[in-house]
């Protein structure tokens, strides 16, 4: 029996609309600062009070919940300290922790702990810490200190007279089993009374028997558990560095208050975070990030509105929940109004976040799990079906279910989602309910983002920007159950929303290391073509991060500079945005040398903003957000063909655009010489005709399965779009093998194409006179090309091919290739960068005679050059201007 939500403390949708309208009538006067997105010299550009502004930012964490302070112990004694700001008066409820779990077996020594009011000093007048020098007996220590151990850990402690900082002894912890995290083993002491907005310093001396990461913190030890943020935290230090480098745009995380019914929101922490930034940089322009998830009490009161998985677990809210959608708008109105009233002269926009890591894809997406089976999602699915089908008869015909009604339609069972009738694809007739659900699942995620954007525009009179994580079409092809489970495939609708200004994502976590490509997650050129600004989150693991940080960590200052320059080279030719991010909140960018480099990039961007963008590559990569709904619910096809294959385009020696198929069909893609169709499995008759018209007289390259699905699944559809006759083959294990040739499209291809997936169905080219590129394991032609009256037509029945094949295609199509090695070239014809994906000798070929100037220094490196050689280290990036 479904719970009556209106009896559980929720606000009805009708009441919510009334309250929102009332709030808008009471809205504050427009603030003095006006931020907007305008087209400037061919690119969407941030204007602040009428002036174009370089969109390079710093992102850090200044929420008061930044977590403990991490430090690296050595075998020598070191003093560590933090000075924090208490957030409230406490009567014996504050204290300290130091934690040493999660790092394997070993020994840790601690001595001379001091906690006192004010800044750090060598002679504190008092010490809150009891037995901080560990000079007492074991009974004394046990009376004043608590040693917490999880059951799965094993550690003992003793008082060690053989090593100490002062006095007679220190504390030694002997760790046998450390558990997976620092908190699994920790010491703590409570009973301190502090005063709100006062500074307190916590110092301690530590060492270990081998290098070891530990952490420590001062905190409120009770509800609400609050770690006090450092008064001169890594965030503050990095704001100062950014400010001094000429970067004045900042993003940081805030907590949007979601009070209990009848209570007023508490904005104290919001104010503290914003004022911390403004205190360090009065010129600061702010783009705060904040969560839209409801609190636990709300979730407990709304069990039907929780996100439900196929294993029975629930995590957070269902994005289809009407009570959540209504109430989050109420709280968002209040939050924006407060920020505008107090800080409107410094705020340029707002960035609402939610779901997995705040990035608006479904929770648990990186697990092999399916969602959402909640009553809220069922209700949303039924309502959406009524917008798609004109009548119940139309629904019954489409679903081939005479008993179907809008009132009884259900989210398909997990078993239906996990199977597919056509191997790696779905039958568009027999599996219509599952396909429809996956189409709705994207809308369910995207629709509330439009609501948030509208609230922000309404509250700010349209004078502030809206920003959202969305559109990760490439990286969502890397999740275990396929991109159709992500919620990120309603990009077309998002781009058509007039209230959305900025879309963003991290730089892809695949292939981002020193020597990697630093790839986009999205179809960024579609974003530009719709007048929106794309923003890359540059959360590079710099040399200042812990060695275990992973995800492409760079281990030297020089390497970090190169990676930042490579990432800048991705955004500058297109005039995109970025923020440099201290994701860990521990000072990943806390070094002047790093900001000297970023400051140089900032000045370069600002100096060239008045120049028209001339980003007009001859190559277009086309990806589709509708086709995944027609593919099997797994990673076998999606991951190698889209997520991983992307790296080869970035290494093919020429720049390229990335567009959605819907934009090509709508005529929004500039003419190109070569079109690569990556995952375009599904095209209806209208789309097929539009693609044929758009690519006439050019080279069109279709990959495995391209065009297979229309109103029905048909090999004839593939023949029509590819321009080559295809016939069905017999699926067989093994890899696609290139033809051995000294010239032509397969020249230089020596290795079988990478493929761990059994391709089922499989197709073979049966086109008379076609040039054979590669063959299936059975010997049938897997890839071939033919010059047709419509242009060069190529079908590649593989899901991953090397960059050399792509270069061969470009050259055969009259596209200039700048570099014949698998290095990354980014150029708009005036700005050019080269990143070495391998160490060694490189040869750059220019399309015209140029004077080549080093971009940042202005030094001339070649005159009257059509080509010039370079010797480069792995990951080295060179940036030039061509004159």
Coordinates of N, CA, C and O in Angstrom, one line a residue, residues 191-277:
X191 N 36.0 16.8 26.3 CA 35.9 17.6 27.5 C 36.3 19.0 27.4 O 36.4 19.8 28.4
X192 N 36.7 19.5 26.2 CA 37.1 20.9 26.1 C 35.9 21.8 25.8 O 35.0 21.5 25.1
X193 N 36.0 23.0 26.4 CA 34.9 24.0 26.2 C 35.5 25.1 25.3 O 36.6 25.7 25.6
X194 N 34.9 25.5 24.2 CA 35.4 26.5 23.3 C 34.3 27.5 23.1 O 33.1 27.3 23.4
X195 N 34.7 28.7 22.5 CA 33.8 29.8 22.2 C 33.7 30.0 20.7 O 34.7 29.8 20.0
X196 N 32.5 30.3 20.2 CA 32.2 30.4 18.8 C 33.1 31.5 18.2 O 33.3 32.6 18.8
X197 N 33.6 31.2 17.0 CA 34.4 32.2 16.2 C 35.7 32.5 16.8 O 36.3 33.6 16.5
X198 N 36.2 31.7 17.8 CA 37.5 31.9 18.4 C 38.5 30.9 17.8 O 38.1 29.8 17.4
X199 N 39.8 31.3 17.7 CA 40.8 30.4 17.2 C 41.4 29.5 18.3 O 41.5 30.0 19.5
X200 N 41.7 28.3 17.9 CA 42.4 27.3 18.9 C 43.5 26.6 18.1 O 43.3 26.3 16.9
X201 N 44.6 26.3 18.8 CA 45.7 25.6 18.1 C 45.9 24.3 18.8 O 45.8 24.1 20.0
X202 N 46.1 23.3 17.9 CA 46.4 21.9 18.3 C 47.7 21.5 17.7 O 47.9 21.5 16.5
X203 N 48.7 21.2 18.6 CA 50.0 20.7 18.1 C 50.3 19.4 18.7 O 49.9 19.0 19.9
X204 N 51.1 18.6 18.0 CA 51.6 17.3 18.5 C 52.8 16.9 17.7 O 53.0 17.4 16.6
X205 N 53.6 16.1 18.4 CA 54.8 15.5 17.8 C 54.6 14.1 17.4 O 54.0 13.3 18.3
X206 N 55.0 13.6 16.2 CA 54.8 12.2 15.8 C 56.0 11.7 15.0 O 56.7 12.5 14.4
X207 N 56.2 10.4 15.0 CA 57.1 9.8 14.1 C 56.6 8.3 13.9 O 55.7 7.9 14.6
X208 N 57.2 7.6 13.0 CA 56.8 6.2 12.8 C 58.1 5.4 12.4 O 59.2 5.9 12.2
X209 N 57.9 4.1 12.4 CA 59.0 3.2 12.1 C 59.3 3.2 10.6 O 60.4 2.7 10.2
X210 N 58.4 3.7 9.8 CA 58.6 3.8 8.3 C 57.6 4.9 7.8 O 56.7 5.2 8.6
X211 N 57.8 5.4 6.6 CA 56.9 6.4 6.2 C 55.4 6.0 6.3 O 55.1 4.9 5.9
X212 N 54.6 6.9 6.8 CA 53.2 6.5 7.0 C 52.3 7.8 7.1 O 52.7 8.8 7.6
X213 N 51.2 7.7 6.4 CA 50.2 8.8 6.5 C 49.3 8.6 7.7 O 48.8 7.5 7.9
X214 N 49.1 9.7 8.4 CA 48.1 9.7 9.5 C 47.4 11.0 9.4 O 47.6 11.9 8.6
X215 N 46.3 11.2 10.3 CA 45.6 12.4 10.3 C 45.3 12.8 11.7 O 45.3 12.0 12.6
X216 N 44.9 14.1 11.9 CA 44.5 14.6 13.2 C 43.5 15.7 13.0 O 43.5 16.3 11.9
X217 N 42.7 16.0 14.0 CA 41.7 17.0 13.9 C 41.3 17.5 15.3 O 41.4 16.8 16.3
X218 N 40.7 18.7 15.3 CA 39.9 19.2 16.5 C 38.5 19.3 16.1 O 38.2 19.7 14.9
X219 N 37.6 18.9 16.9 CA 36.2 18.8 16.5 C 35.2 18.9 17.6 O 35.6 18.8 18.8
X220 N 34.0 19.0 17.3 CA 32.8 18.9 18.2 C 32.5 17.4 18.3 O 32.0 16.8 17.3
X221 N 32.7 16.8 19.4 CA 32.5 15.4 19.6 C 31.1 15.1 20.1 O 30.9 14.9 21.3
X222 N 30.1 15.2 19.3 CA 28.7 15.0 19.7 C 27.9 15.5 18.5 O 28.4 16.1 17.6
X223 N 26.6 15.3 18.6 CA 25.7 15.9 17.5 C 25.7 17.4 17.6 O 25.5 17.9 18.7
X224 N 25.9 18.1 16.5 CA 26.3 17.6 15.2 C 27.8 17.5 15.2 O 28.6 18.4 15.5
X225 N 28.3 16.3 14.8 CA 29.7 16.0 14.7 C 30.3 17.0 13.7 O 30.0 16.9 12.5
X226 N 31.2 17.8 14.1 CA 31.8 18.9 13.2 C 33.3 19.0 13.4 O 33.8 19.2 14.5
X227 N 34.0 18.8 12.3 CA 35.4 19.0 12.3 C 35.7 20.4 12.1 O 35.2 21.0 11.1
X228 N 36.4 21.1 13.0 CA 36.7 22.5 12.9 C 37.7 22.7 11.7 O 38.8 22.0 11.7
X229 N 37.4 23.6 10.9 CA 38.3 23.9 9.7 C 39.4 24.8 10.2 O 39.3 25.6 11.1
X230 N 40.6 24.7 9.5 CA 41.7 25.5 9.9 C 41.5 26.9 9.7 O 41.0 27.3 8.6
X231 N 41.9 27.8 10.6 CA 41.8 29.2 10.5 C 42.6 29.7 9.3 O 42.3 30.7 8.6
X232 N 43.8 29.1 9.1 CA 44.6 29.4 7.9 C 44.8 28.1 7.2 O 45.8 27.5 7.2
X233 N 43.7 27.6 6.6 CA 43.6 26.3 6.1 C 44.3 26.2 4.7 O 44.6 27.3 4.1
X234 N 44.5 25.0 4.2 CA 45.0 24.9 2.8 C 44.1 25.7 1.8 O 44.6 26.3 0.9
X235 N 42.8 25.8 2.1 CA 41.9 26.6 1.2 C 42.3 28.0 1.2 O 42.5 28.7 0.2
X236 N 42.4 28.6 2.4 CA 42.8 30.0 2.6 C 44.1 30.3 1.9 O 44.3 31.3 1.2
X237 N 45.1 29.4 2.1 CA 46.4 29.6 1.5 C 46.4 29.6 0.0 O 47.0 30.4 -0.7
X238 N 45.5 28.7 -0.5 CA 45.4 28.6 -2.0 C 44.6 29.8 -2.6 O 44.9 30.2 -3.7
X239 N 43.6 30.3 -1.8 CA 42.9 31.5 -2.3 C 43.9 32.6 -2.4 O 43.9 33.4 -3.4
X240 N 44.8 32.8 -1.5 CA 45.9 33.8 -1.5 C 46.8 33.6 -2.7 O 47.1 34.6 -3.4
X241 N 47.2 32.4 -3.0 CA 48.0 32.1 -4.2 C 47.3 32.4 -5.5 O 47.8 33.0 -6.4
X242 N 46.0 32.0 -5.6 CA 45.2 32.3 -6.8 C 45.1 33.8 -7.0 O 45.2 34.3 -8.1
X243 N 44.7 34.5 -5.9 CA 44.6 35.9 -5.9 C 45.9 36.6 -6.4 O 45.8 37.4 -7.3
X244 N 47.0 36.2 -5.9 CA 48.2 36.8 -6.3 C 48.6 36.5 -7.7 O 49.4 37.2 -8.4
X245 N 48.1 35.3 -8.2 CA 48.4 34.9 -9.6 C 47.4 35.6 -10.6 O 47.5 35.3 -11.8
X246 N 46.5 36.4 -10.1 CA 45.5 37.1 -11.0 C 44.2 36.3 -11.2 O 43.5 36.7 -12.1
X247 N 44.0 35.2 -10.5 CA 42.8 34.5 -10.6 C 41.8 34.9 -9.5 O 42.1 34.8 -8.3
X248 N 40.6 35.4 -9.9 CA 39.7 35.9 -8.9 C 38.3 35.3 -8.9 O 37.4 35.7 -8.2
X249 N 38.2 34.2 -9.7 CA 37.0 33.4 -9.7 C 37.2 32.2 -8.8 O 38.2 31.5 -8.9
X250 N 36.2 32.0 -7.9 CA 36.4 30.9 -7.0 C 35.1 30.1 -6.9 O 34.0 30.6 -7.0
X251 N 35.3 28.8 -6.8 CA 34.1 27.9 -6.5 C 34.5 27.1 -5.3 O 35.7 26.8 -5.0
X252 N 33.5 26.8 -4.4 CA 33.7 26.0 -3.2 C 32.4 25.5 -2.8 O 31.3 25.8 -3.3
X253 N 32.4 24.5 -1.9 CA 31.2 23.8 -1.5 C 30.5 24.5 -0.3 O 31.2 24.8 0.7
X254 N 29.2 24.6 -0.3 CA 28.4 25.0 0.8 C 27.4 24.0 1.1 O 27.0 23.2 0.3
X255 N 26.8 24.1 2.3 CA 25.7 23.2 2.7 C 24.4 24.0 2.6 O 24.2 25.0 3.3
X256 N 23.5 23.7 1.6 CA 22.3 24.4 1.6 C 21.4 23.9 2.7 O 21.1 22.7 2.8
X257 N 21.0 24.8 3.6 CA 20.1 24.3 4.7 C 18.8 23.7 4.2 O 18.2 24.2 3.3
X258 N 18.4 22.6 4.9 CA 17.1 22.0 4.6 C 16.5 21.7 6.0 O 16.6 20.7 6.6
X259 N 15.9 22.8 6.5 CA 15.4 22.7 7.9 C 14.2 21.7 8.1 O 13.5 21.4 7.1
X260 N 14.0 21.3 9.3 CA 12.8 20.5 9.6 C 11.6 21.4 9.4 O 11.6 22.6 9.5
X261 N 10.4 20.8 9.1 CA 9.2 21.6 8.9 C 8.9 22.5 10.1 O 9.1 22.1 11.3
X262 N 8.6 23.8 9.8 CA 8.4 24.7 10.9 C 9.6 25.4 11.4 O 9.4 26.4 12.2
X263 N 10.8 25.0 11.0 CA 12.0 25.6 11.5 C 12.6 26.6 10.5 O 12.4 26.4 9.3
X264 N 13.4 27.6 10.9 CA 14.0 28.5 10.0 C 15.4 27.9 9.6 O 16.1 27.3 10.4
X265 N 15.8 28.2 8.4 CA 17.1 27.7 8.0 C 18.2 28.4 8.7 O 18.1 29.6 9.0
X266 N 19.3 27.7 9.0 CA 20.5 28.3 9.6 C 21.6 28.5 8.6 O 22.2 27.6 8.0
X267 N 21.9 29.8 8.3 CA 22.9 30.1 7.3 C 24.3 30.5 7.8 O 25.1 31.0 7.1
X268 N 24.5 30.1 9.1 CA 25.8 30.5 9.7 C 27.0 30.0 9.0 O 28.0 30.7 8.8
X269 N 26.9 28.7 8.6 CA 28.0 28.1 8.0 C 28.2 28.6 6.5 O 29.3 28.8 6.0
X270 N 27.1 28.9 5.9 CA 27.2 29.5 4.5 C 27.9 30.8 4.6 O 28.8 31.1 3.8
X271 N 27.5 31.6 5.6 CA 28.1 33.0 5.8 C 29.6 32.8 6.0 O 30.4 33.6 5.5
X272 N 30.0 31.9 6.9 CA 31.4 31.7 7.3 C 32.2 31.4 6.1 O 33.3 32.0 5.9
X273 N 31.7 30.5 5.3 CA 32.5 30.0 4.1 C 32.7 31.2 3.1 O 33.8 31.4 2.6
X274 N 31.6 31.9 2.8 CA 31.7 33.0 1.8 C 32.6 34.1 2.4 O 33.5 34.6 1.7
X275 N 32.4 34.4 3.6 CA 33.2 35.5 4.2 C 34.7 35.2 4.3 O 35.5 36.1 4.2
X276 N 35.0 33.9 4.5 CA 36.4 33.5 4.5 C 37.1 33.9 3.2 O 38.2 34.4 3.1
X277 N 36.4 33.5 2.1 CA 36.9 33.8 0.8 C 37.0 35.3 0.5 O 38.1 35.8 0.0

